[in-house]
Amino acid sequence: MDAQGRGRADDVDPADQWVLNPNTGEYELRLSPSAPPSGIPGPRRAAPSPTRAGAPAGRTATPVAPGRDVPPPRRRRSAPPEEPLPGRRGRRPVKQKSKAKKALLWTGGTMAFVLVAGATTGYFYLKHLEGNVGTTDVGDAAASSFSKDEAFNILIIGTDKRTGEGNEGYGDAGSVGHADTNILLHVAKDRTNATALSIPRDLIVDIPDCETKQEDGSETVVAGQEDVRFNRSLGESGRDAGCTMRTVEAATGIKPDHFVMADFNAVKTLTTAVDGVEVCVEKAVDDKKSKLVLPAGTSKVEGEKALAFVRTRHAFGNEGDLDRIKVQQQFLGSLMRKMTSGDTLTSPTKLLKLAEAATNALTVDKAIGKVGTLKDIALELKKVPTKNISFMTIPVKDNPAETVKATVVVEETQAPAIFDAIKNDVSFTEVKKQEKKEKAEVAARLKGTKSAASDVRVRILNGGAAAGSAQQQLAYLQTQAGVTKSDNAGNAEAALAKTTLEYAPDQADQARRLADIMGLSGSAMKPGKSVTNAQGLPAMTLTLGKDFKGAGVKLNSSAAAAPGVDKSTADKAQCAS
């Protein structure tokens, strides 16, 4: 074959033809219709000649058919010369298949080959990625499978164990890998919102007994401990990530479904894969311990500098772990924005780097250890708008048992409401939901005159809301809403999922006023009978259910209340201070 036939610019490498399918959000291998299939020779320029241009010396050229301006279709160089059909003796040109049909045959054959090759390559590449992922069998601490149709909780654990080249300067040299950074990620069932709840490593908790599997396949139970730091739930005494998951459930009442664990390398490799992450600091940073040097304002960090940014404690706030958590939340929000940005999602090169980096850096529970399952989780997360991903930290206070403050305990007046909202799949941001239309007769309960707030008489029961909710709502109604004729009647006999207001027919105008104050729906209003209040007067009965979001928060609001709790969202860039 002559040199002209090699390395033509119009040859198409199938590996370059991964195309983003907007319907699925995934890359698929396709042949570009604008590019000629690699198996079809392209035209060549040649001087006019009655013989085929470029024919090798010594080979008989195909003559130009008499009376035609265009030579007949050329045969491939490697094909043997065509023999004339019997009886034809070459007097007339042999009838050729049309160029269009020939091109179609070649394109179909090439397409089939590329698809088969691509599918095979894709399969082996997925197996390669799967081999990157480490897994831990944590038994019943994790769910047995991942469901795309349900809400789910993933515990993200960052360890302080020194692993990998270049990590000698970080963490405790003798660390067995404690739970250094911990985030419980809750993703709502309808994928409209998610909450990333940080758990301080210095939070005092009770670690329950934990069944773990050893390398030889045997099982052993690691004894629990009371009043110890949360970070000791991993690594110490052979505790695995399942022990950390059980500790989270014991401390919050929220059961993690799965876990994802990463070490120092994760931050370095992930940020490098997306060509850096933007961070912002209010003042210049020069931290001798972490070796982090940044000017005031916005900078791009990746690799070692990114790791230094999320690990430094001495450059921000009071130089404590709680301030570092805020910085890590800001960093994760920026990383999420970068990973879901157009220049990342539309770049096969970046996506492949990201896939390699993520799978090499992660250890997960067995149920999600397959790359296909990890992909499903990523696609479900992708559905959540970044403006509705809330970052929060468990409300805590200094440990009262310590003279020198080094650890924290749960703030009991604030934390239960946060835990309940997550357990009940309630967002901390306003989200649009498709509400079912109430039947006309139910909706009509809200229509009509409303009495003055000062004329509303109501007794409040706690029927499933957080402890203290009835008293808190009473205080709100009396001091801020003008409902002075109200009192706390204690706990209801049974817990309710939904808040209800029962009233007699002649109390309908009072019911409508209270419904307006509290954001009650028509279905929450229950025509019935009145009760006698402490003054011996007829009153309505308000029973606070599990859907109660906090004193003064309307029930028809889509956002849960988190009074006094710092919160940020993934869509907004913030500057660390």
XYZ file of C-alpha atoms in Angstrom:
577
model
C 0.000 0.000 0.000
C 1.325 3.463 -0.822
C 2.033 6.021 1.852
C -1.035 8.058 0.930
C -3.302 5.387 2.395
C -1.882 5.664 5.920
C -2.816 8.045 8.741
C -5.402 10.084 6.887
C -6.904 12.991 8.839
C -10.441 11.800 8.156
C -9.874 8.457 9.927
C -12.097 8.465 13.037
C -10.930 6.846 16.238
C -13.930 5.191 17.908
C -12.454 6.002 21.299
C -13.018 9.699 20.513
C -16.732 9.243 19.878
C -18.215 9.225 23.395
C -21.233 11.519 23.237
C -23.319 12.946 26.126
C -26.924 11.775 25.936
C -29.004 14.658 27.427
C -31.886 12.283 28.173
C -29.885 10.015 30.485
C -27.027 12.292 31.536
C -24.542 9.569 30.585
C -21.915 9.169 27.855
C -22.598 6.765 25.003
C -20.373 5.549 22.194
C -21.631 6.815 18.834
C -20.277 7.381 15.372
C -20.495 10.981 14.300
C -22.696 11.330 11.206
C -20.527 14.172 9.973
C -17.342 12.123 10.046
C -16.671 9.535 7.315
C -16.490 5.975 8.631
C -12.953 4.881 9.077
C -13.359 1.933 6.690
C -14.361 4.021 3.650
C -11.507 5.444 1.601
C -11.838 9.178 1.011
C -11.391 10.867 -2.384
C -7.951 11.868 -3.521
C -6.934 14.702 -5.719
C -5.313 13.594 -8.988
C -4.412 15.043 -12.346
C -6.979 14.280 -15.090
C -6.066 11.003 -16.666
C -7.813 8.190 -18.478
C -6.266 5.888 -15.886
C -6.873 5.757 -12.109
C -4.726 8.230 -10.283
C -2.201 6.873 -7.884
C -2.093 3.339 -9.328
C 1.124 1.563 -8.394
C 3.715 1.116 -11.082
C 3.394 -2.053 -13.106
C -0.340 -2.494 -12.295
C -2.916 -2.145 -15.064
C -5.131 0.874 -14.402
C -8.879 0.738 -14.706
C -9.914 2.569 -17.895
C -12.407 5.385 -17.827
C -15.747 4.289 -19.245
C -16.396 5.827 -22.685
C -18.627 8.839 -22.646
C -18.438 9.281 -18.810
C -16.837 12.212 -16.968
C -16.513 10.340 -13.671
C -14.619 7.086 -13.289
C -16.518 4.121 -11.884
C -16.196 3.376 -8.162
C -12.714 2.326 -7.120
C -12.061 -0.987 -5.493
C -10.031 -1.231 -2.290
C -6.277 -1.434 -2.862
C -6.021 -4.741 -1.082
C -8.874 -6.348 -3.041
C -7.990 -8.672 -5.964
C -8.793 -7.440 -9.513
C -12.397 -8.076 -10.517
C -12.860 -10.848 -13.067
C -15.347 -10.232 -15.904
C -18.505 -12.281 -15.704
C -18.665 -15.288 -18.036
C -19.586 -14.329 -21.587
C -19.006 -10.647 -21.023
C -15.315 -10.630 -22.058
C -14.995 -7.053 -20.798
C -16.871 -5.532 -23.782
C -19.087 -3.415 -21.467
C -18.290 -2.053 -17.996
C -19.459 -4.336 -15.210
C -22.527 -2.933 -13.402
C -21.365 -1.688 -10.008
C -23.337 -1.343 -6.775
C -24.236 2.278 -6.178
C -21.851 4.327 -4.068
C -24.634 5.044 -1.576
C -25.408 1.352 -1.074
C -21.724 0.508 -0.807
C -21.199 3.249 1.760
C -24.195 2.009 3.698
C -22.790 -1.518 3.839
C -19.422 -0.264 4.988
C -20.957 2.090 7.565
C -23.205 -0.659 8.944
C -20.297 -3.057 9.247
C -18.056 -0.499 10.863
C -20.841 0.609 13.216
C -21.473 -2.966 14.336
C -17.771 -3.528 14.948
C -17.382 -0.294 16.897
C -20.457 -0.983 19.029
C -19.270 -4.467 19.880
C -15.745 -3.260 20.578
C -17.085 -0.319 22.580
C -19.368 -2.524 24.651
C -16.531 -4.914 25.357
C -14.172 -2.090 26.250
C -16.864 -0.506 28.450
C -17.417 -3.777 30.287
C -13.736 -4.292 31.013
C -13.318 -0.634 31.998
C -16.190 -0.907 34.476
C -14.573 -4.052 35.887
C -11.319 -2.116 36.133
C -13.053 0.673 38.088
C -14.783 -1.905 40.258
C -11.392 -3.343 41.129
C -10.332 0.088 42.365
C -13.079 0.267 44.986
C -12.403 -1.173 48.430
C -15.316 -2.780 50.269
C -16.042 -3.688 53.886
C -18.677 -6.150 54.999
C -20.414 -4.380 57.890
C -23.271 -6.864 58.185
C -26.666 -5.496 59.154
C -25.218 -2.090 60.015
C -25.850 -1.257 56.350
C -28.810 -1.875 54.077
C -28.617 -4.977 51.906
C -29.159 -3.022 48.676
C -29.577 0.474 47.245
C -33.029 1.646 46.150
C -33.466 4.419 43.588
C -37.064 4.966 44.720
C -36.510 5.731 48.402
C -34.892 8.351 50.593
C -31.395 7.273 51.644
C -28.713 8.181 54.178
C -25.009 7.831 53.396
C -22.390 8.314 56.095
C -19.281 9.960 54.603
C -16.177 9.285 56.707
C -12.787 10.922 56.298
C -10.039 9.111 58.202
C -6.797 10.488 59.607
C -4.852 7.375 58.690
C -1.601 7.948 56.811
C -1.924 6.026 53.557
C -0.436 6.742 50.183
C 2.666 8.486 48.986
C 3.133 12.048 50.144
C 0.869 11.823 53.201
C 3.631 11.497 55.800
C 3.107 15.053 56.995
C -0.573 14.660 57.776
C -2.422 13.127 60.692
C -1.155 11.064 63.589
C 1.772 8.859 62.604
C 0.411 6.011 64.716
C -3.278 6.462 63.911
C -5.291 3.354 63.116
C -7.646 5.556 61.107
C -10.113 7.389 63.318
C -13.370 8.984 62.123
C -11.779 12.400 61.657
C -14.378 14.026 59.369
C -17.980 12.808 59.374
C -20.978 13.883 57.328
C -24.376 12.201 57.322
C -25.864 12.879 53.880
C -29.650 12.528 53.672
C -31.213 12.570 50.183
C -34.979 13.114 50.059
C -37.242 10.520 48.493
C -38.470 12.961 45.822
C -34.879 14.179 45.189
C -35.931 17.822 45.648
C -33.472 18.351 48.498
C -30.651 16.901 50.561
C -29.081 17.632 53.945
C -25.397 17.192 54.788
C -25.157 17.020 58.587
C -21.636 17.265 59.993
C -20.831 15.305 63.151
C -17.959 16.780 65.216
C -15.181 14.308 65.878
C -14.956 15.597 69.468
C -18.654 14.983 70.187
C -19.107 12.894 73.347
C -21.205 9.803 72.579
C -21.837 6.245 73.668
C -20.337 3.721 71.235
C -22.486 0.559 71.190
C -21.170 -3.002 71.043
C -20.177 -3.721 67.481
C -19.994 -6.982 65.563
C -17.134 -6.945 63.065
C -15.811 -9.400 60.488
C -12.136 -10.292 60.568
C -9.864 -10.882 57.588
C -10.049 -14.642 58.098
C -13.855 -14.543 57.863
C -14.502 -14.973 61.574
C -16.679 -12.566 63.532
C -15.970 -10.823 66.808
C -17.825 -8.304 68.957
C -15.927 -5.165 69.949
C -17.213 -3.942 73.310
C -18.811 -0.519 73.391
C -17.731 2.500 75.430
C -19.610 5.302 77.177
C -18.836 9.014 77.157
C -16.010 8.957 74.610
C -15.173 11.005 71.522
C -17.081 10.126 68.369
C -13.876 9.677 66.358
C -13.012 6.576 68.431
C -15.945 4.733 66.803
C -13.585 3.823 63.941
C -10.206 2.100 64.029
C -9.770 1.757 67.759
C -9.955 -1.824 69.087
C -10.590 -3.037 65.553
C -13.804 -1.078 65.005
C -14.869 -0.825 61.359
C -17.140 1.637 59.565
C -20.146 -0.409 60.690
C -19.330 0.593 64.280
C -19.355 4.242 63.229
C -22.722 3.754 61.505
C -24.170 2.196 64.676
C -22.789 5.073 66.744
C -24.509 7.601 64.477
C -27.827 5.808 64.908
C -27.406 5.657 68.696
C -26.556 9.376 68.908
C -29.117 10.781 66.443
C -31.811 8.157 65.929
C -31.028 8.291 62.188
C -29.914 5.000 60.646
C -27.315 5.319 57.874
C -28.068 3.033 54.917
C -24.539 2.980 53.504
C -21.092 4.432 54.109
C -18.364 5.918 51.943
C -14.907 6.234 53.492
C -11.930 8.129 52.125
C -8.432 9.039 53.266
C -6.177 12.026 52.587
C -5.690 11.018 48.958
C -9.365 11.572 48.125
C -9.215 15.354 48.438
C -5.970 15.518 46.483
C -6.999 13.279 43.608
C -10.600 14.504 43.248
C -9.614 18.168 43.118
C -6.878 17.403 40.596
C -9.330 15.443 38.442
C -11.608 18.489 38.082
C -8.689 20.903 37.553
C -9.032 22.553 40.941
C -11.746 23.962 43.199
C -12.365 27.626 43.977
C -12.196 28.659 47.634
C -12.460 32.038 49.309
C -10.878 33.440 52.473
C -11.653 36.819 54.029
C -8.044 37.448 54.985
C -4.702 36.158 53.768
C -3.615 32.801 55.205
C -0.071 31.736 56.073
C -0.377 28.658 58.284
C 3.010 27.239 59.207
C 1.561 23.951 60.467
C -0.486 23.007 57.403
C 1.777 25.006 55.041
C -1.338 26.648 53.591
C -0.591 30.005 51.967
C -3.474 31.869 50.311
C -4.100 35.529 49.485
C -7.311 37.190 50.633
C -10.196 36.595 48.253
C -10.776 33.763 45.784
C -8.151 31.162 44.874
C -8.123 27.815 43.093
C -6.750 24.894 45.091
C -6.012 21.316 44.105
C -3.871 18.433 45.266
C -1.725 19.145 48.317
C -3.031 22.695 48.680
C -6.647 21.494 48.683
C -5.849 18.974 51.412
C -4.098 21.642 53.457
C -7.169 23.878 53.096
C -9.638 21.350 54.503
C -7.293 20.185 57.286
C -6.050 23.474 58.686
C -7.521 24.546 62.021
C -5.248 27.429 62.909
C -6.178 29.821 60.114
C -9.883 30.258 60.835
C -12.162 31.314 63.699
C -11.135 30.082 67.123
C -8.765 27.508 65.634
C -11.068 24.694 66.716
C -12.652 21.709 65.039
C -16.082 23.377 64.726
C -14.583 26.224 62.680
C -12.758 23.710 60.511
C -16.080 21.940 59.877
C -17.559 25.172 58.479
C -14.586 25.522 56.135
C -14.974 21.892 55.009
C -18.669 22.486 54.289
C -17.827 25.510 52.161
C -15.192 23.464 50.337
C -17.621 20.584 49.666
C -20.196 23.024 48.305
C -17.582 24.387 45.900
C -16.500 20.855 44.914
C -20.133 19.907 44.218
C -20.593 22.963 42.019
C -17.413 22.123 40.091
C -18.302 18.442 39.647
C -21.774 19.304 38.314
C -20.607 22.200 36.129
C -20.933 22.047 32.372
C -17.198 21.927 31.693
C -16.897 18.811 33.863
C -20.018 16.931 32.800
C -19.361 17.505 29.092
C -15.698 16.493 29.210
C -15.058 12.749 28.790
C -11.451 13.300 29.870
C -12.440 14.934 33.153
C -15.140 12.360 33.808
C -12.694 9.500 33.309
C -10.176 11.176 35.629
C -12.955 11.690 38.153
C -14.034 8.062 37.908
C -10.473 6.850 38.426
C -9.851 9.245 41.313
C -13.110 8.483 43.084
C -12.912 4.711 42.821
C -9.267 4.612 43.897
C -9.941 6.804 46.927
C -13.086 5.135 48.276
C -13.980 2.250 50.554
C -17.703 1.427 50.735
C -20.038 -1.211 52.146
C -20.545 -4.332 50.051
C -24.088 -3.439 48.959
C -22.816 -0.456 46.939
C -19.412 -1.865 46.003
C -20.285 -2.315 42.328
C -19.520 0.568 39.980
C -23.016 0.340 38.508
C -24.522 0.970 41.945
C -22.139 3.851 42.649
C -23.155 5.306 39.289
C -26.832 4.995 40.258
C -26.169 6.846 43.510
C -24.311 9.602 41.656
C -27.179 9.998 39.183
C -29.711 10.227 42.034
C -27.575 12.885 43.720
C -27.332 14.751 40.432
C -31.118 15.226 40.497
C -30.933 17.367 43.648
C -30.564 21.119 42.900
C -27.477 22.526 44.621
C -29.608 25.352 46.064
C -31.514 22.715 48.034
C -28.462 20.914 49.475
C -28.180 22.197 53.048
C -24.981 21.999 55.097
C -25.445 21.938 58.879
C -23.613 20.757 61.974
C -25.216 18.925 64.887
C -26.025 21.661 67.436
C -23.540 21.250 70.305
C -22.291 22.998 73.426
C -19.132 22.723 75.510
C -18.938 19.611 77.632
C -20.024 20.757 81.129
C -18.021 17.935 82.727
C -14.721 19.508 81.618
C -12.807 22.321 83.246
C -10.573 22.736 80.209
C -12.951 22.653 77.281
C -11.861 20.085 74.696
C -15.019 18.176 73.777
C -18.676 18.980 73.078
C -22.070 17.436 73.817
C -25.391 17.585 71.941
C -27.438 20.740 72.508
C -30.717 19.117 73.587
C -32.876 22.182 72.938
C -31.959 22.355 69.241
C -30.665 19.001 67.991
C -33.851 16.874 68.319
C -35.729 19.076 65.828
C -32.887 18.648 63.318
C -32.831 14.874 63.764
C -36.636 14.616 63.464
C -36.714 16.651 60.246
C -34.150 14.354 58.632
C -35.933 11.198 59.847
C -39.228 12.528 58.472
C -37.657 13.523 55.111
C -38.313 17.250 55.638
C -36.193 19.797 53.791
C -34.368 22.708 55.415
C -34.871 24.762 52.248
C -38.052 25.867 50.499
C -38.818 23.382 47.733
C -41.655 23.195 45.266
C -43.836 20.181 45.790
C -46.833 18.970 43.834
C -49.558 19.058 46.445
C -52.622 16.906 45.939
C -55.740 18.990 45.607
C -58.079 18.545 48.523
C -61.662 17.656 47.890
C -63.940 20.667 47.652
C -65.729 19.974 50.932
C -62.398 19.629 52.785
C -60.920 22.769 51.253
C -64.131 24.639 52.120
C -63.282 24.344 55.820
C -60.758 27.136 55.327
C -63.265 29.475 53.662
C -65.372 31.906 55.668
C -65.001 34.495 58.364
C -62.139 34.384 60.851
C -62.410 35.486 64.432
C -59.851 37.754 66.077
C -56.802 35.958 67.441
C -57.691 37.154 70.941
C -61.001 35.259 70.713
C -59.391 31.908 69.860
C -59.545 29.366 72.695
C -57.375 26.290 72.224
C -55.744 23.532 74.262
C -52.443 22.165 72.915
C -51.380 18.517 73.090
C -48.086 16.984 72.015
C -48.962 14.024 69.810
C -45.600 13.059 68.352
C -43.667 16.322 67.966
C -40.277 16.836 69.602
C -40.255 17.031 73.383
C -41.220 20.505 74.616
C -43.005 21.448 71.373
C -46.403 22.057 73.012
C -44.945 24.535 75.495
C -42.880 26.250 72.797
C -45.905 26.621 70.507
C -47.994 27.904 73.422
C -45.390 30.583 74.130
C -45.386 31.592 70.471
C -49.184 31.804 70.238
C -49.477 33.862 73.417
C -46.559 36.266 72.936
C -46.370 36.685 69.173
C -49.626 35.551 67.564
C -52.081 37.121 70.025
C -53.778 33.828 70.941
C -53.810 34.533 74.669
C -56.618 32.132 75.538
C -54.527 29.012 75.110
C -52.987 26.443 77.414
C -50.736 23.369 77.415
C -52.665 20.134 78.002
C -49.619 17.828 78.019
C -49.192 14.715 75.883
C -51.824 13.103 73.685
C -52.827 9.503 74.256
C -51.474 8.429 70.863
C -48.854 9.768 68.464
C -50.022 11.268 65.192
C -48.181 11.630 61.912
C -50.032 14.863 61.087
C -51.046 17.829 63.226
C -54.819 18.148 63.706
C -57.243 20.770 65.021
C -60.576 19.499 66.334
C -63.398 22.018 66.823
C -67.162 22.235 67.316
C -69.415 23.705 64.578
C -69.786 27.014 66.435
C -65.983 27.323 66.640
C -65.383 27.290 62.871
C -64.400 30.963 62.746
C -61.832 30.382 65.522
C -60.544 27.305 63.718
C -60.038 29.265 60.494
C -58.049 31.939 62.355
C -55.774 29.373 64.011
C -55.406 27.521 60.710
C -54.261 30.779 59.098
C -51.731 31.398 61.885
C -50.311 27.875 61.748
C -50.606 27.105 58.041
C -53.012 24.196 58.578
C -54.640 22.526 55.567
C -58.329 21.745 55.293
C -57.599 18.074 55.968
C -55.913 19.017 59.276
C -59.153 20.609 60.474
C -61.444 18.034 62.097
C -65.055 19.088 62.754
C -66.089 17.411 65.988
C -66.670 18.567 69.527
C -65.107 21.061 71.893
C -63.363 20.447 75.219
C -63.357 22.441 78.426
C -60.279 24.511 79.126
C -58.728 25.459 82.480
C -61.229 28.331 82.865
C -64.189 26.023 82.284
C -64.866 27.449 78.810
C -65.262 25.512 75.539
C -62.032 25.278 73.579
C -60.625 23.599 70.478
C -57.987 20.860 70.629
C -54.714 21.305 68.726
C -52.628 18.105 68.617
C -49.069 18.557 67.340
C -48.037 15.603 65.179
C -44.677 14.410 63.875
C -44.953 16.904 61.013
C -44.719 19.850 63.439
C -41.679 21.869 62.356
C -41.157 24.156 65.301
C -42.793 27.022 67.160
C -43.963 29.718 64.763
C -43.173 27.734 61.606
C -46.197 27.278 59.368
C -47.008 23.685 58.532
C -47.623 24.533 54.877
C -44.040 25.765 54.602
C -41.792 23.249 52.851
C -38.777 24.083 55.009
C -38.105 22.752 58.483
C -37.190 25.203 61.195
C -33.628 25.251 62.498
C -33.608 28.236 64.884
C -30.157 29.261 66.035
C -28.427 26.695 63.816
C -25.914 27.854 61.196
C -26.855 26.622 57.737
C -25.459 27.045 54.250
C -26.388 25.687 50.830
C -24.220 24.180 48.105
C -25.160 26.758 45.462
C -23.607 29.748 47.238
C -19.911 30.499 47.510
C -18.787 31.686 50.937
C -15.552 33.029 52.305
C -13.870 31.335 55.246
C -12.963 33.638 58.102
